[in-house]
């Protein structure tokens, strides 16, 4: 049997990490096949590193994340716990609005933040230093640029991105805002856990416009503190 307290802790940690990386949608160099792509999706493989995750708990964590994009809008969809819990991270670079949707355990909640709230959130929680390099790497068939990122604990790691897609300010709502391109491979460290994401598939095509809106039946919050009190 899964310990409910530990499972809840893992769920909270994963949601925190996903909140930190929201708005990240893979992009660097014009490599041809997907150059100028305005609409489609990127599928990421997700792996976790932590000495505290037992096999049963690990099975509850997402193995895949999908980011949909269209113009200045992105929607990252994460399913957890054998699809019993879904989180959507919606970023609108034209309206400077960032929305987190959480559907779990019978609750449906939406947190909608404006540009100032997003800036305050990341200044309070994480600050990354970014240094661009001349290194490149091919990921999902795209030649990507490298940036070295250093977090507040002085831990440094590489991030790979591409500017192939025609998406407006894809990282404005994330800690990676100094990277002008969609992320293709990156890591997020929170506590003793590291979440790694690497693009494995890029699909061009029209997306359902409902991906970028708050569905009916969600309780809407505009203050993160109010939303946390109900969880």
mmCIF file of C-alpha atoms in Angstrom, residues 45-192:
data_model
loop_
_atom_site.group_PDB
_atom_site.id
_atom_site.type_symbol
_atom_site.label_atom_id
_atom_site.label_comp_id
_atom_site.label_asym_id
_atom_site.label_seq_id
_atom_site.Cartn_x
_atom_site.Cartn_y
_atom_site.Cartn_z
ATOM 1 C CA UNK A 45 10.410 12.168 -21.913
ATOM 2 C CA UNK A 46 10.506 12.781 -18.146
ATOM 3 C CA UNK A 47 12.830 11.086 -15.662
ATOM 4 C CA UNK A 48 13.372 11.676 -11.945
ATOM 5 C CA UNK A 49 16.480 11.393 -9.794
ATOM 6 C CA UNK A 50 16.073 10.910 -6.049
ATOM 7 C CA UNK A 51 17.243 8.433 -3.443
ATOM 8 C CA UNK A 52 13.901 8.724 -1.653
ATOM 9 C CA UNK A 53 11.609 7.444 -4.418
ATOM 10 C CA UNK A 54 10.590 3.813 -4.025
ATOM 11 C CA UNK A 55 9.336 1.885 -7.100
ATOM 12 C CA UNK A 56 5.660 2.167 -6.128
ATOM 13 C CA UNK A 57 5.842 5.935 -5.664
ATOM 14 C CA UNK A 58 7.883 6.298 -8.844
ATOM 15 C CA UNK A 59 5.040 4.643 -10.745
ATOM 16 C CA UNK A 60 2.794 7.565 -9.770
ATOM 17 C CA UNK A 61 5.099 10.164 -11.332
ATOM 18 C CA UNK A 62 4.725 11.295 -14.958
ATOM 19 C CA UNK A 63 6.915 9.627 -17.569
ATOM 20 C CA UNK A 64 5.878 12.037 -20.305
ATOM 21 C CA UNK A 65 4.892 15.686 -20.638
ATOM 22 C CA UNK A 66 3.306 17.308 -23.698
ATOM 23 C CA UNK A 67 3.512 20.998 -24.554
ATOM 24 C CA UNK A 68 1.105 22.435 -27.121
ATOM 25 C CA UNK A 69 1.899 25.774 -28.765
ATOM 26 C CA UNK A 70 0.173 28.232 -31.058
ATOM 27 C CA UNK A 71 1.529 31.721 -31.722
ATOM 28 C CA UNK A 72 2.041 33.309 -28.321
ATOM 29 C CA UNK A 73 0.172 30.641 -26.355
ATOM 30 C CA UNK A 74 1.406 27.398 -24.843
ATOM 31 C CA UNK A 75 -0.201 24.655 -22.773
ATOM 32 C CA UNK A 76 1.818 22.014 -20.935
ATOM 33 C CA UNK A 77 -0.175 18.927 -19.918
ATOM 34 C CA UNK A 78 1.037 16.600 -17.156
ATOM 35 C CA UNK A 79 -0.826 13.491 -15.983
ATOM 36 C CA UNK A 80 0.105 11.749 -12.728
ATOM 37 C CA UNK A 81 -1.014 8.844 -10.604
ATOM 38 C CA UNK A 82 -2.187 6.659 -13.483
ATOM 39 C CA UNK A 83 -4.118 9.622 -14.931
ATOM 40 C CA UNK A 84 -5.942 10.287 -11.648
ATOM 41 C CA UNK A 85 -4.434 13.766 -11.525
ATOM 42 C CA UNK A 86 -3.900 16.249 -14.347
ATOM 43 C CA UNK A 87 -2.142 19.594 -14.347
ATOM 44 C CA UNK A 88 -2.208 22.093 -17.206
ATOM 45 C CA UNK A 89 0.127 25.079 -17.372
ATOM 46 C CA UNK A 90 -1.167 27.722 -19.787
ATOM 47 C CA UNK A 91 0.987 30.677 -20.797
ATOM 48 C CA UNK A 92 -0.324 33.577 -22.894
ATOM 49 C CA UNK A 93 2.532 35.868 -23.983
ATOM 50 C CA UNK A 94 0.167 38.294 -25.708
ATOM 51 C CA UNK A 95 -2.070 38.955 -22.704
ATOM 52 C CA UNK A 96 0.757 38.245 -20.201
ATOM 53 C CA UNK A 97 -1.461 35.793 -18.339
ATOM 54 C CA UNK A 98 -0.339 32.533 -16.773
ATOM 55 C CA UNK A 99 -2.846 29.882 -15.675
ATOM 56 C CA UNK A 100 -2.364 26.693 -13.666
ATOM 57 C CA UNK A 101 -5.174 24.116 -13.839
ATOM 58 C CA UNK A 102 -5.248 21.256 -11.329
ATOM 59 C CA UNK A 103 -7.754 18.407 -11.475
ATOM 60 C CA UNK A 104 -7.299 15.842 -8.702
ATOM 61 C CA UNK A 105 -9.257 13.929 -6.069
ATOM 62 C CA UNK A 106 -12.556 15.451 -7.156
ATOM 63 C CA UNK A 107 -11.241 19.017 -7.045
ATOM 64 C CA UNK A 108 -10.850 21.315 -10.041
ATOM 65 C CA UNK A 109 -8.932 24.520 -9.414
ATOM 66 C CA UNK A 110 -7.476 27.261 -11.612
ATOM 67 C CA UNK A 111 -4.871 29.828 -10.575
ATOM 68 C CA UNK A 112 -4.692 32.834 -12.924
ATOM 69 C CA UNK A 113 -1.738 35.225 -12.563
ATOM 70 C CA UNK A 114 -0.862 38.456 -14.368
ATOM 71 C CA UNK A 115 2.633 39.589 -15.444
ATOM 72 C CA UNK A 116 3.465 41.273 -12.121
ATOM 73 C CA UNK A 117 2.357 38.246 -10.097
ATOM 74 C CA UNK A 118 4.467 35.929 -12.259
ATOM 75 C CA UNK A 119 7.536 38.144 -11.794
ATOM 76 C CA UNK A 120 6.988 38.255 -8.036
ATOM 77 C CA UNK A 121 6.490 34.510 -7.824
ATOM 78 C CA UNK A 122 9.839 33.725 -9.429
ATOM 79 C CA UNK A 123 11.754 36.438 -7.591
ATOM 80 C CA UNK A 124 10.519 34.839 -4.357
ATOM 81 C CA UNK A 125 11.215 31.218 -5.301
ATOM 82 C CA UNK A 126 14.008 30.882 -7.859
ATOM 83 C CA UNK A 127 16.553 32.980 -9.718
ATOM 84 C CA UNK A 128 18.675 31.489 -12.501
ATOM 85 C CA UNK A 129 21.874 32.832 -14.057
ATOM 86 C CA UNK A 130 22.180 32.005 -17.757
ATOM 87 C CA UNK A 131 25.401 31.948 -19.827
ATOM 88 C CA UNK A 132 25.087 31.125 -23.536
ATOM 89 C CA UNK A 133 27.793 28.938 -25.094
ATOM 90 C CA UNK A 134 28.833 27.896 -28.612
ATOM 91 C CA UNK A 135 28.017 24.230 -27.976
ATOM 92 C CA UNK A 136 25.225 22.520 -29.924
ATOM 93 C CA UNK A 137 23.362 19.214 -29.694
ATOM 94 C CA UNK A 138 20.825 17.443 -31.896
ATOM 95 C CA UNK A 139 17.586 16.647 -30.082
ATOM 96 C CA UNK A 140 14.482 15.186 -31.758
ATOM 97 C CA UNK A 141 16.058 15.932 -35.140
ATOM 98 C CA UNK A 142 16.759 19.602 -34.376
ATOM 99 C CA UNK A 143 20.174 21.216 -33.889
ATOM 100 C CA UNK A 144 19.916 23.068 -30.590
ATOM 101 C CA UNK A 145 22.047 25.633 -28.788
ATOM 102 C CA UNK A 146 23.399 25.202 -25.286
ATOM 103 C CA UNK A 147 23.116 27.547 -22.318
ATOM 104 C CA UNK A 148 24.704 26.905 -18.932
ATOM 105 C CA UNK A 149 22.315 27.631 -16.078
ATOM 106 C CA UNK A 150 23.305 28.227 -12.449
ATOM 107 C CA UNK A 151 20.661 28.179 -9.725
ATOM 108 C CA UNK A 152 20.576 29.876 -6.320
ATOM 109 C CA UNK A 153 22.527 26.988 -4.750
ATOM 110 C CA UNK A 154 25.347 27.443 -7.318
ATOM 111 C CA UNK A 155 24.431 24.177 -9.008
ATOM 112 C CA UNK A 156 25.202 24.480 -12.758
ATOM 113 C CA UNK A 157 23.793 22.382 -15.575
ATOM 114 C CA UNK A 158 23.314 22.608 -19.370
ATOM 115 C CA UNK A 159 20.048 23.537 -21.050
ATOM 116 C CA UNK A 160 19.385 23.061 -24.768
ATOM 117 C CA UNK A 161 16.969 25.131 -26.826
ATOM 118 C CA UNK A 162 16.005 25.970 -30.400
ATOM 119 C CA UNK A 163 14.573 29.032 -32.119
ATOM 120 C CA UNK A 164 13.057 26.987 -34.937
ATOM 121 C CA UNK A 165 9.469 27.624 -33.926
ATOM 122 C CA UNK A 166 7.639 30.879 -34.453
ATOM 123 C CA UNK A 167 6.348 31.223 -30.899
ATOM 124 C CA UNK A 168 6.253 34.576 -29.157
ATOM 125 C CA UNK A 169 8.254 34.879 -25.888
ATOM 126 C CA UNK A 170 7.848 31.208 -24.904
ATOM 127 C CA UNK A 171 9.705 31.578 -21.599
ATOM 128 C CA UNK A 172 8.336 34.886 -20.308
ATOM 129 C CA UNK A 173 6.461 33.138 -17.482
ATOM 130 C CA UNK A 174 9.274 30.820 -16.379
ATOM 131 C CA UNK A 175 12.629 31.036 -14.578
ATOM 132 C CA UNK A 176 14.253 30.513 -18.003
ATOM 133 C CA UNK A 177 13.039 33.908 -19.245
ATOM 134 C CA UNK A 178 16.616 34.883 -20.288
ATOM 135 C CA UNK A 179 16.610 32.108 -22.895
ATOM 136 C CA UNK A 180 15.002 33.327 -26.110
ATOM 137 C CA UNK A 181 13.855 30.000 -27.441
ATOM 138 C CA UNK A 182 11.881 26.890 -26.656
ATOM 139 C CA UNK A 183 13.605 24.428 -24.349
ATOM 140 C CA UNK A 184 14.380 20.982 -25.710
ATOM 141 C CA UNK A 185 16.323 19.491 -22.800
ATOM 142 C CA UNK A 186 16.533 20.808 -19.244
ATOM 143 C CA UNK A 187 16.420 19.873 -15.579
ATOM 144 C CA UNK A 188 14.684 21.237 -12.521
ATOM 145 C CA UNK A 189 16.082 20.609 -9.045
ATOM 146 C CA UNK A 190 13.785 20.944 -6.031
ATOM 147 C CA UNK A 191 14.895 19.663 -2.669
ATOM 148 C CA UNK A 192 16.598 16.300 -3.081
#
